[in-house]
PDB file of C-alpha atoms and ligand atoms in Angstrom:
ATOM      1  CA  MET A   1     -47.591   1.416  15.732  1.00  0.00           C
ATOM      2  CA  LEU A   2     -50.447   1.162  18.204  1.00  0.00           C
ATOM      3  CA  VAL A   3     -54.185   0.876  17.491  1.00  0.00           C
ATOM      4  CA  PHE A   4     -56.516   1.792  20.367  1.00  0.00           C
ATOM      5  CA  SER A   5     -60.074   0.515  20.426  1.00  0.00           C
ATOM      6  CA  HIS A   6     -62.698  -0.770  22.890  1.00  0.00           C
ATOM      7  CA  SER A   7     -65.810  -2.947  22.833  1.00  0.00           C
ATOM      8  CA  ASP A   8     -67.745  -0.162  24.605  1.00  0.00           C
ATOM      9  CA  CYS A   9     -67.697   1.751  21.319  1.00  0.00           C
ATOM     10  CA  ALA A  10     -70.229  -0.749  19.965  1.00  0.00           C
ATOM     11  CA  GLY A  11     -72.486   0.247  22.833  1.00  0.00           C
ATOM     12  CA  HIS A  12     -73.180   3.551  21.045  1.00  0.00           C
ATOM     13  CA  VAL A  13     -76.272   2.581  19.089  1.00  0.00           C
ATOM     14  CA  THR A  14     -78.023   4.820  16.604  1.00  0.00           C
ATOM     15  CA  PRO A  15     -81.626   4.520  15.226  1.00  0.00           C
ATOM     16  CA  PRO A  16     -82.243   2.252  12.252  1.00  0.00           C
ATOM     17  CA  GLY A  17     -81.016   3.733   8.989  1.00  0.00           C
ATOM     18  CA  HIS A  18     -78.544   6.088  10.626  1.00  0.00           C
ATOM     19  CA  PRO A  19     -75.331   6.210   8.710  1.00  0.00           C
ATOM     20  CA  GLU A  20     -73.058   6.474  11.756  1.00  0.00           C
ATOM     21  CA  ARG A  21     -73.760   2.797  12.936  1.00  0.00           C
ATOM     22  CA  VAL A  22     -72.223   0.084  14.977  1.00  0.00           C
ATOM     23  CA  GLU A  23     -71.431  -1.880  11.764  1.00  0.00           C
ATOM     24  CA  ARG A  24     -68.720   0.657  11.010  1.00  0.00           C
ATOM     25  CA  LEU A  25     -66.509  -0.891  13.650  1.00  0.00           C
ATOM     26  CA  ALA A  26     -66.498  -4.257  11.877  1.00  0.00           C
ATOM     27  CA  ALA A  27     -65.390  -2.521   8.655  1.00  0.00           C
ATOM     28  CA  VAL A  28     -62.616  -0.794  10.460  1.00  0.00           C
ATOM     29  CA  GLU A  29     -61.561  -4.113  11.893  1.00  0.00           C
ATOM     30  CA  ALA A  30     -61.668  -5.625   8.361  1.00  0.00           C
ATOM     31  CA  GLY A  31     -59.340  -2.918   7.244  1.00  0.00           C
ATOM     32  CA  LEU A  32     -57.002  -3.506  10.180  1.00  0.00           C
ATOM     33  CA  SER A  33     -56.820  -7.327   9.588  1.00  0.00           C
ATOM     34  CA  GLY A  34     -53.509  -8.506   8.518  1.00  0.00           C
ATOM     35  CA  LEU A  35     -51.576  -5.343   9.521  1.00  0.00           C
ATOM     36  CA  ALA A  36     -48.703  -5.647  11.858  1.00  0.00           C
ATOM     37  CA  VAL A  37     -50.103  -3.356  14.629  1.00  0.00           C
ATOM     38  CA  GLU A  38     -50.121  -3.691  18.315  1.00  0.00           C
ATOM     39  CA  ARG A  39     -53.545  -3.546  19.789  1.00  0.00           C
ATOM     40  CA  ARG A  40     -54.515  -1.790  23.026  1.00  0.00           C
ATOM     41  CA  ASP A  41     -57.788  -1.256  24.877  1.00  0.00           C
ATOM     42  CA  CYS A  42     -58.670   2.365  25.382  1.00  0.00           C
ATOM     43  CA  PRO A  43     -58.741   3.320  29.008  1.00  0.00           C
ATOM     44  CA  MET A  44     -61.838   5.210  30.165  1.00  0.00           C
ATOM     45  CA  GLY A  45     -61.442   8.909  29.515  1.00  0.00           C
ATOM     46  CA  ASP A  46     -60.636  11.299  32.288  1.00  0.00           C
ATOM     47  CA  GLU A  47     -63.242  14.113  32.816  1.00  0.00           C
ATOM     48  CA  ALA A  48     -60.187  16.567  33.397  1.00  0.00           C
ATOM     49  CA  ASP A  49     -59.186  15.973  29.760  1.00  0.00           C
ATOM     50  CA  VAL A  50     -62.722  16.779  28.450  1.00  0.00           C
ATOM     51  CA  LEU A  51     -62.800  19.848  30.573  1.00  0.00           C
ATOM     52  CA  ARG A  52     -59.923  21.382  28.717  1.00  0.00           C
ATOM     53  CA  CYS A  53     -62.272  21.750  25.750  1.00  0.00           C
ATOM     54  CA  HIS A  54     -65.764  21.683  27.102  1.00  0.00           C
ATOM     55  CA  PRO A  55     -67.355  23.487  30.176  1.00  0.00           C
ATOM     56  CA  ALA A  56     -68.408  21.365  33.138  1.00  0.00           C
ATOM     57  CA  ARG A  57     -72.107  22.173  32.484  1.00  0.00           C
ATOM     58  CA  TYR A  58     -71.874  20.656  29.044  1.00  0.00           C
ATOM     59  CA  LEU A  59     -70.151  17.456  30.363  1.00  0.00           C
ATOM     60  CA  ALA A  60     -72.883  17.210  32.933  1.00  0.00           C
ATOM     61  CA  ARG A  61     -75.590  17.771  30.315  1.00  0.00           C
ATOM     62  CA  VAL A  62     -74.304  14.947  28.056  1.00  0.00           C
ATOM     63  CA  LYS A  63     -73.866  12.613  30.997  1.00  0.00           C
ATOM     64  CA  GLY A  64     -77.439  13.407  32.184  1.00  0.00           C
ATOM     65  CA  ALA A  65     -78.842  12.853  28.708  1.00  0.00           C
ATOM     66  CA  VAL A  66     -78.008   9.075  28.719  1.00  0.00           C
ATOM     67  CA  PRO A  67     -81.424   7.319  28.376  1.00  0.00           C
ATOM     68  CA  GLU A  68     -82.237   4.138  30.224  1.00  0.00           C
ATOM     69  CA  ALA A  69     -83.497   2.655  27.002  1.00  0.00           C
ATOM     70  CA  GLY A  70     -83.946   3.689  23.391  1.00  0.00           C
ATOM     71  CA  TRP A  71     -82.510   7.059  22.375  1.00  0.00           C
ATOM     72  CA  THR A  72     -82.167  10.691  23.422  1.00  0.00           C
ATOM     73  CA  GLN A  73     -81.905  13.154  20.511  1.00  0.00           C
ATOM     74  CA  LEU A  74     -79.443  15.906  20.995  1.00  0.00           C
ATOM     75  CA  ASP A  75     -79.789  17.580  17.591  1.00  0.00           C
ATOM     76  CA  GLY A  76     -81.166  16.791  14.056  1.00  0.00           C
ATOM     77  CA  ASP A  77     -78.785  13.827  13.620  1.00  0.00           C
ATOM     78  CA  THR A  78     -77.069  13.240  16.940  1.00  0.00           C
ATOM     79  CA  TYR A  79     -78.394  10.554  19.283  1.00  0.00           C
ATOM     80  CA  MET A  80     -77.432   8.904  22.573  1.00  0.00           C
ATOM     81  CA  SER A  81     -78.262   5.354  23.566  1.00  0.00           C
ATOM     82  CA  PRO A  82     -77.589   3.869  26.946  1.00  0.00           C
ATOM     83  CA  GLY A  83     -74.000   3.069  26.033  1.00  0.00           C
ATOM     84  CA  SER A  84     -73.134   6.321  24.244  1.00  0.00           C
ATOM     85  CA  TYR A  85     -71.510   8.195  27.134  1.00  0.00           C
ATOM     86  CA  HIS A  86     -69.150   5.308  27.806  1.00  0.00           C
ATOM     87  CA  ALA A  87     -68.353   4.932  24.108  1.00  0.00           C
ATOM     88  CA  ALA A  88     -67.495   8.642  23.747  1.00  0.00           C
ATOM     89  CA  MET A  89     -65.321   8.499  26.981  1.00  0.00           C
ATOM     90  CA  ARG A  90     -63.418   5.506  25.542  1.00  0.00           C
ATOM     91  CA  ALA A  91     -62.657   7.668  22.484  1.00  0.00           C
ATOM     92  CA  VAL A  92     -61.391  10.414  24.867  1.00  0.00           C
ATOM     93  CA  GLY A  93     -59.383   7.894  26.781  1.00  0.00           C
ATOM     94  CA  GLY A  94     -58.046   6.344  23.510  1.00  0.00           C
ATOM     95  CA  ILE A  95     -56.767   9.549  22.146  1.00  0.00           C
ATOM     96  CA  CYS A  96     -55.117  10.657  25.363  1.00  0.00           C
ATOM     97  CA  ALA A  97     -53.391   7.208  25.808  1.00  0.00           C
ATOM     98  CA  ALA A  98     -52.350   7.459  22.138  1.00  0.00           C
ATOM     99  CA  VAL A  99     -50.969  10.969  22.724  1.00  0.00           C
ATOM    100  CA  ASP A 100     -49.171   9.782  25.801  1.00  0.00           C
ATOM    101  CA  ALA A 101     -47.575   6.784  24.031  1.00  0.00           C
ATOM    102  CA  VAL A 102     -46.291   8.909  21.068  1.00  0.00           C
ATOM    103  CA  VAL A 103     -45.155  11.855  23.026  1.00  0.00           C
ATOM    104  CA  THR A 104     -43.118   9.747  25.486  1.00  0.00           C
ATOM    105  CA  GLY A 105     -41.558   7.789  22.482  1.00  0.00           C
ATOM    106  CA  GLU A 106     -43.247   4.535  23.382  1.00  0.00           C
ATOM    107  CA  ALA A 107     -44.629   4.359  19.835  1.00  0.00           C
ATOM    108  CA  ARG A 108     -43.967   6.298  16.691  1.00  0.00           C
ATOM    109  CA  SER A 109     -47.671   6.533  15.693  1.00  0.00           C
ATOM    110  CA  ALA A 110     -51.121   5.498  16.808  1.00  0.00           C
ATOM    111  CA  PHE A 111     -54.614   5.084  15.414  1.00  0.00           C
ATOM    112  CA  VAL A 112     -57.753   5.384  17.571  1.00  0.00           C
ATOM    113  CA  ALA A 113     -60.457   3.216  16.100  1.00  0.00           C
ATOM    114  CA  CYS A 114     -63.407   4.531  18.174  1.00  0.00           C
ATOM    115  CA  ARG A 115     -66.965   5.928  17.629  1.00  0.00           C
ATOM    116  CA  PRO A 116     -68.848   8.190  18.077  1.00  0.00           C
ATOM    117  CA  PRO A 117     -66.674  10.600  16.030  1.00  0.00           C
ATOM    118  CA  GLY A 118     -65.781  14.054  17.580  1.00  0.00           C
ATOM    119  CA  HIS A 119     -64.814  16.798  15.087  1.00  0.00           C
ATOM    120  CA  HIS A 120     -68.333  18.485  14.827  1.00  0.00           C
ATOM    121  CA  ALA A 121     -68.812  18.752  18.724  1.00  0.00           C
ATOM    122  CA  GLU A 122     -68.552  22.435  19.749  1.00  0.00           C
ATOM    123  CA  ARG A 123     -67.899  23.792  23.246  1.00  0.00           C
ATOM    124  CA  GLU A 124     -71.465  23.432  24.354  1.00  0.00           C
ATOM    125  CA  THR A 125     -73.121  21.776  21.370  1.00  0.00           C
ATOM    126  CA  ALA A 126     -73.368  18.172  20.353  1.00  0.00           C
ATOM    127  CA  MET A 127     -73.823  17.894  16.600  1.00  0.00           C
ATOM    128  CA  GLY A 128     -73.156  15.885  13.510  1.00  0.00           C
ATOM    129  CA  PHE A 129     -72.963  12.500  15.239  1.00  0.00           C
ATOM    130  CA  CYS A 130     -70.404  13.965  17.715  1.00  0.00           C
ATOM    131  CA  LEU A 131     -70.493  14.458  21.529  1.00  0.00           C
ATOM    132  CA  PHE A 132     -66.991  15.410  22.609  1.00  0.00           C
ATOM    133  CA  GLY A 133     -64.260  17.047  20.524  1.00  0.00           C
ATOM    134  CA  THR A 134     -61.903  14.068  20.724  1.00  0.00           C
ATOM    135  CA  VAL A 135     -59.043  15.238  18.499  1.00  0.00           C
ATOM    136  CA  ALA A 136     -58.940  18.721  20.110  1.00  0.00           C
ATOM    137  CA  ILE A 137     -58.913  17.079  23.573  1.00  0.00           C
ATOM    138  CA  GLY A 138     -55.875  15.043  22.425  1.00  0.00           C
ATOM    139  CA  ALA A 139     -54.102  18.285  21.227  1.00  0.00           C
ATOM    140  CA  LYS A 140     -54.788  19.891  24.536  1.00  0.00           C
ATOM    141  CA  ARG A 141     -53.473  16.872  26.357  1.00  0.00           C
ATOM    142  CA  ALA A 142     -50.178  17.177  24.370  1.00  0.00           C
ATOM    143  CA  LEU A 143     -49.926  20.879  25.077  1.00  0.00           C
ATOM    144  CA  ASP A 144     -51.118  21.208  28.741  1.00  0.00           C
ATOM    145  CA  HIS A 145     -50.240  17.877  30.182  1.00  0.00           C
ATOM    146  CA  HIS A 146     -46.997  17.098  28.350  1.00  0.00           C
ATOM    147  CA  GLY A 147     -45.921  20.685  27.844  1.00  0.00           C
ATOM    148  CA  LEU A 148     -45.458  20.601  24.111  1.00  0.00           C
ATOM    149  CA  ALA A 149     -45.045  24.021  22.492  1.00  0.00           C
ATOM    150  CA  ARG A 150     -46.401  23.377  18.962  1.00  0.00           C
ATOM    151  CA  VAL A 151     -48.873  20.783  17.669  1.00  0.00           C
ATOM    152  CA  ALA A 152     -50.932  20.569  14.508  1.00  0.00           C
ATOM    153  CA  ILE A 153     -54.180  18.827  13.541  1.00  0.00           C
ATOM    154  CA  VAL A 154     -54.935  17.903   9.926  1.00  0.00           C
ATOM    155  CA  ASP A 155     -58.696  17.052   9.297  1.00  0.00           C
ATOM    156  CA  PHE A 156     -59.261  15.285   6.048  1.00  0.00           C
ATOM    157  CA  ASP A 157     -62.849  14.239   6.684  1.00  0.00           C
ATOM    158  CA  VAL A 158     -65.018  15.453   3.851  1.00  0.00           C
ATOM    159  CA  HIS A 159     -66.955  17.694   6.347  1.00  0.00           C
ATOM    160  CA  HIS A 160     -65.442  20.665   7.901  1.00  0.00           C
ATOM    161  CA  GLY A 161     -64.218  20.160  11.462  1.00  0.00           C
ATOM    162  CA  ASN A 162     -66.287  23.041  12.860  1.00  0.00           C
ATOM    163  CA  GLY A 163     -66.100  21.615  16.346  1.00  0.00           C
ATOM    164  CA  THR A 164     -62.275  21.399  16.417  1.00  0.00           C
ATOM    165  CA  GLN A 165     -62.164  24.914  14.934  1.00  0.00           C
ATOM    166  CA  ASP A 166     -64.491  26.132  17.657  1.00  0.00           C
ATOM    167  CA  LEU A 167     -62.636  24.436  20.461  1.00  0.00           C
ATOM    168  CA  LEU A 168     -59.195  25.685  19.354  1.00  0.00           C
ATOM    169  CA  TRP A 169     -60.086  29.022  17.882  1.00  0.00           C
ATOM    170  CA  ASP A 170     -58.054  30.892  20.542  1.00  0.00           C
ATOM    171  CA  GLU A 171     -55.325  28.132  20.835  1.00  0.00           C
ATOM    172  CA  GLY A 172     -52.286  29.782  19.403  1.00  0.00           C
ATOM    173  CA  ARG A 173     -50.191  26.593  20.024  1.00  0.00           C
ATOM    174  CA  CYS A 174     -52.128  24.426  17.604  1.00  0.00           C
ATOM    175  CA  LEU A 175     -52.367  24.810  13.839  1.00  0.00           C
ATOM    176  CA  PHE A 176     -55.715  23.444  12.587  1.00  0.00           C
ATOM    177  CA  ALA A 177     -55.948  22.639   8.937  1.00  0.00           C
ATOM    178  CA  SER A 178     -59.128  21.194   7.437  1.00  0.00           C
ATOM    179  CA  SER A 179     -59.837  20.137   3.911  1.00  0.00           C
ATOM    180  CA  HIS A 180     -63.596  19.590   3.123  1.00  0.00           C
ATOM    181  CA  GLN A 181     -66.155  19.694   0.433  1.00  0.00           C
ATOM    182  CA  MET A 182     -67.901  23.017   0.170  1.00  0.00           C
ATOM    183  CA  PRO A 183     -70.752  23.715   0.209  1.00  0.00           C
ATOM    184  CA  LEU A 184     -71.671  20.863   2.476  1.00  0.00           C
ATOM    185  CA  TYR A 185     -72.656  20.269   6.054  1.00  0.00           C
ATOM    186  CA  PRO A 186     -72.123  22.021   8.448  1.00  0.00           C
ATOM    187  CA  GLY A 187     -71.682  25.070   6.257  1.00  0.00           C
ATOM    188  CA  THR A 188     -68.534  26.489   7.965  1.00  0.00           C
ATOM    189  CA  GLY A 189     -64.902  26.270   6.822  1.00  0.00           C
ATOM    190  CA  ARG A 190     -64.552  29.110   4.434  1.00  0.00           C
ATOM    191  CA  ALA A 191     -60.901  30.107   3.704  1.00  0.00           C
ATOM    192  CA  GLU A 192     -61.539  33.419   5.398  1.00  0.00           C
ATOM    193  CA  GLU A 193     -62.032  31.639   8.780  1.00  0.00           C
ATOM    194  CA  ARG A 194     -58.416  31.936  10.196  1.00  0.00           C
ATOM    195  CA  GLY A 195     -58.613  31.535  14.015  1.00  0.00           C
ATOM    196  CA  ALA A 196     -57.691  34.166  16.620  1.00  0.00           C
ATOM    197  CA  HIS A 197     -53.973  33.900  15.876  1.00  0.00           C
ATOM    198  CA  GLY A 198     -54.165  33.033  12.099  1.00  0.00           C
ATOM    199  CA  GLN A 199     -53.570  29.409  13.068  1.00  0.00           C
ATOM    200  CA  VAL A 200     -56.622  28.032  11.324  1.00  0.00           C
ATOM    201  CA  LEU A 201     -56.340  26.989   7.634  1.00  0.00           C
ATOM    202  CA  ASN A 202     -59.519  25.931   5.823  1.00  0.00           C
ATOM    203  CA  VAL A 203     -59.194  24.352   2.414  1.00  0.00           C
ATOM    204  CA  PRO A 204     -62.608  24.039   0.716  1.00  0.00           C
ATOM    205  CA  LEU A 205     -62.693  21.500  -2.184  1.00  0.00           C
ATOM    206  CA  ARG A 206     -65.433  21.542  -4.889  1.00  0.00           C
ATOM    207  CA  ALA A 207     -67.949  18.814  -5.231  1.00  0.00           C
ATOM    208  CA  GLY A 208     -66.892  16.155  -7.804  1.00  0.00           C
ATOM    209  CA  SER A 209     -63.144  16.914  -7.348  1.00  0.00           C
ATOM    210  CA  GLY A 210     -60.900  13.889  -6.695  1.00  0.00           C
ATOM    211  CA  GLY A 211     -57.494  12.819  -5.741  1.00  0.00           C
ATOM    212  CA  VAL A 212     -55.669  15.036  -8.239  1.00  0.00           C
ATOM    213  CA  GLU A 213     -57.251  18.182  -6.870  1.00  0.00           C
ATOM    214  CA  MET A 214     -56.751  17.070  -3.296  1.00  0.00           C
ATOM    215  CA  ARG A 215     -53.071  16.356  -3.828  1.00  0.00           C
ATOM    216  CA  ALA A 216     -52.616  19.788  -5.493  1.00  0.00           C
ATOM    217  CA  ALA A 217     -54.372  21.650  -2.710  1.00  0.00           C
ATOM    218  CA  TYR A 218     -52.354  19.942   0.047  1.00  0.00           C
ATOM    219  CA  GLU A 219     -49.040  20.562  -1.807  1.00  0.00           C
ATOM    220  CA  ARG A 220     -50.126  24.221  -2.339  1.00  0.00           C
ATOM    221  CA  LEU A 221     -51.570  25.059   1.017  1.00  0.00           C
ATOM    222  CA  VAL A 222     -51.423  22.538   3.856  1.00  0.00           C
ATOM    223  CA  PHE A 223     -47.872  21.064   3.582  1.00  0.00           C
ATOM    224  CA  PRO A 224     -46.293  24.553   3.466  1.00  0.00           C
ATOM    225  CA  ALA A 225     -48.270  25.575   6.479  1.00  0.00           C
ATOM    226  CA  LEU A 226     -47.037  22.483   8.326  1.00  0.00           C
ATOM    227  CA  GLU A 227     -43.471  23.070   7.233  1.00  0.00           C
ATOM    228  CA  ALA A 228     -43.651  26.593   8.581  1.00  0.00           C
ATOM    229  CA  TRP A 229     -45.352  25.517  11.825  1.00  0.00           C
ATOM    230  CA  GLN A 230     -42.827  22.819  12.675  1.00  0.00           C
ATOM    231  CA  PRO A 231     -45.184  20.871  14.981  1.00  0.00           C
ATOM    232  CA  GLU A 232     -43.791  18.454  17.597  1.00  0.00           C
ATOM    233  CA  LEU A 233     -46.781  16.083  17.170  1.00  0.00           C
ATOM    234  CA  LEU A 234     -49.352  15.827  14.336  1.00  0.00           C
ATOM    235  CA  LEU A 235     -52.921  14.630  15.062  1.00  0.00           C
ATOM    236  CA  ILE A 236     -55.186  13.589  12.202  1.00  0.00           C
ATOM    237  CA  SER A 237     -58.993  13.722  12.089  1.00  0.00           C
ATOM    238  CA  ALA A 238     -59.236  10.660   9.876  1.00  0.00           C
ATOM    239  CA  GLY A 239     -62.644  10.662   8.205  1.00  0.00           C
ATOM    240  CA  PHE A 240     -62.960   8.487   5.068  1.00  0.00           C
ATOM    241  CA  ASP A 241     -66.113  10.081   3.674  1.00  0.00           C
ATOM    242  CA  ALA A 242     -64.399  11.881   0.863  1.00  0.00           C
ATOM    243  CA  HIS A 243     -64.154   8.450  -0.811  1.00  0.00           C
ATOM    244  CA  ALA A 244     -66.013   8.264  -4.152  1.00  0.00           C
ATOM    245  CA  ASP A 245     -68.413   5.590  -2.856  1.00  0.00           C
ATOM    246  CA  ASP A 246     -69.407   7.439   0.285  1.00  0.00           C
ATOM    247  CA  PRO A 247     -73.161   8.126   0.348  1.00  0.00           C
ATOM    248  CA  LEU A 248     -73.008  11.408   2.360  1.00  0.00           C
ATOM    249  CA  ALA A 249     -70.795  13.532   0.177  1.00  0.00           C
ATOM    250  CA  GLY A 250     -69.532  14.138  -3.360  1.00  0.00           C
ATOM    251  CA  LEU A 251     -65.807  13.928  -3.461  1.00  0.00           C
ATOM    252  CA  GLU A 252     -64.051  11.296  -5.607  1.00  0.00           C
ATOM    253  CA  TRP A 253     -61.060  10.155  -3.494  1.00  0.00           C
ATOM    254  CA  GLN A 254     -59.944   6.567  -3.616  1.00  0.00           C
ATOM    255  CA  ALA A 255     -58.330   4.483  -1.042  1.00  0.00           C
ATOM    256  CA  GLU A 256     -54.838   5.061  -2.501  1.00  0.00           C
ATOM    257  CA  ASP A 257     -55.349   8.785  -2.048  1.00  0.00           C
ATOM    258  CA  TYR A 258     -55.615   8.163   1.686  1.00  0.00           C
ATOM    259  CA  GLY A 259     -52.395   6.190   1.529  1.00  0.00           C
ATOM    260  CA  TRP A 260     -50.551   9.064  -0.357  1.00  0.00           C
ATOM    261  CA  LEU A 261     -51.842  11.718   2.014  1.00  0.00           C
ATOM    262  CA  THR A 262     -50.990   9.624   5.150  1.00  0.00           C
ATOM    263  CA  GLY A 263     -47.411   9.174   3.841  1.00  0.00           C
ATOM    264  CA  ARG A 264     -46.921  12.866   3.162  1.00  0.00           C
ATOM    265  CA  LEU A 265     -48.359  13.808   6.537  1.00  0.00           C
ATOM    266  CA  CYS A 266     -45.794  11.426   8.145  1.00  0.00           C
ATOM    267  CA  ASP A 267     -43.052  13.725   6.717  1.00  0.00           C
ATOM    268  CA  PHE A 268     -43.871  16.236   9.478  1.00  0.00           C
ATOM    269  CA  ALA A 269     -43.458  16.191  13.289  1.00  0.00           C
ATOM    270  CA  GLY A 270     -40.786  13.674  12.905  1.00  0.00           C
ATOM    271  CA  GLY A 271     -43.296  11.123  12.045  1.00  0.00           C
ATOM    272  CA  ARG A 272     -45.019  11.387  15.411  1.00  0.00           C
ATOM    273  CA  VAL A 273     -48.667  10.982  14.261  1.00  0.00           C
ATOM    274  CA  VAL A 274     -51.801  10.223  16.332  1.00  0.00           C
ATOM    275  CA  SER A 275     -54.779   9.612  14.089  1.00  0.00           C
ATOM    276  CA  THR A 276     -58.425   9.235  15.125  1.00  0.00           C
ATOM    277  CA  LEU A 277     -61.426   7.923  13.199  1.00  0.00           C
ATOM    278  CA  GLU A 278     -64.102  10.466  12.166  1.00  0.00           C
ATOM    279  CA  GLY A 279     -66.498   9.709   9.314  1.00  0.00           C
ATOM    280  CA  GLY A 280     -66.731   7.160   6.532  1.00  0.00           C
ATOM    281  CA  TYR A 281     -70.094   5.584   5.755  1.00  0.00           C
ATOM    282  CA  ASP A 282     -69.743   3.136   2.882  1.00  0.00           C
ATOM    283  CA  LEU A 283     -68.569   0.099   4.702  1.00  0.00           C
ATOM    284  CA  SER A 284     -66.343  -1.354   1.857  1.00  0.00           C
ATOM    285  CA  ALA A 285     -64.788   2.067   1.180  1.00  0.00           C
ATOM    286  CA  LEU A 286     -64.246   2.497   4.894  1.00  0.00           C
ATOM    287  CA  ALA A 287     -62.387  -0.821   5.269  1.00  0.00           C
ATOM    288  CA  ALA A 288     -60.198  -0.122   2.269  1.00  0.00           C
ATOM    289  CA  SER A 289     -59.400   3.385   3.233  1.00  0.00           C
ATOM    290  CA  VAL A 290     -58.559   2.472   6.811  1.00  0.00           C
ATOM    291  CA  ALA A 291     -56.316  -0.266   5.508  1.00  0.00           C
ATOM    292  CA  ALA A 292     -54.406   2.164   3.244  1.00  0.00           C
ATOM    293  CA  HIS A 293     -54.152   4.757   6.045  1.00  0.00           C
ATOM    294  CA  VAL A 294     -52.989   2.432   8.800  1.00  0.00           C
ATOM    295  CA  GLN A 295     -50.670   0.427   6.611  1.00  0.00           C
ATOM    296  CA  VAL A 296     -48.789   3.584   5.735  1.00  0.00           C
ATOM    297  CA  LEU A 297     -48.712   4.727   9.420  1.00  0.00           C
ATOM    298  CA  GLU A 298     -47.263   1.296  10.370  1.00  0.00           C
ATOM    299  CA  GLU A 299     -44.579   1.262   7.564  1.00  0.00           C
ATOM    300  CA  ARG A 300     -43.449   4.827   8.369  1.00  0.00           C
ATOM    301  CA  GLY A 301     -43.494   4.113  12.119  1.00  0.00           C
ATOM    302  CA  ARG A 302     -41.063   1.326  11.985  1.00  0.00           C
TER     303      ARG A 302
HETATM  304 ZN1   ZN B 401     -67.620  13.553   7.708  1.00  0.00          ZN
END
């Protein structure tokens, strides 16, 4: 079990009071402490990997938006500081290195502990704290670089992975399944949104619902879809903001729900799982949930 991270990810600094803050990384580290994982530094991301999902003009726009000091605001809640581009590119490098390691059999599973997150970034739109579609870039790396035929992404962040859906809408080789509170930001993710090939599965959950409802929804909808899809690799958009203590949303999951869900997801793709950090904004809940998630990945990857 590999964990990828990099000190550059602390160089993405958001304005005071912003929930997606540097301190999240210390909470993630607290969650990882004591777990028997092998640590690796993320390499710098390769622009060619980004360009499988985003056009060159968007990459150039993001790179050109890096401020010399302070912040550039890209949308209502997405900011760049002087270190943001490098942080986002470490996340890209981390997921690609994680995919490489798991696809080649060097490791059974991997977790990418980077920020900024990625699942809200659309082809040409930074939004929702996200610059590049990290998990979609990882899926494309598995498909186009390694030649896999079928991969799947499960996004259990409390918000819909609109960016991943946008980037992979036409990608018939990747099942994208997202569970999310609805209604909630960004407003997409209705069950009727199915992708160009019927390969998108959106599972809206009602505000106030908890682990019981989540488990039932996954058993009824997501696991059968994964069983039918038979992916060779499973990627996870691991947001931990469906936790009951999270300030941004209203689901009632507990840390043990993340452990249960992780274990069930390891039943697919022969246990070849690459997970990447998305949301999670209560620091104690984030630490406990990351611990539950990565502990199961480590146990199942032995
Ligand atoms: Zn989220």
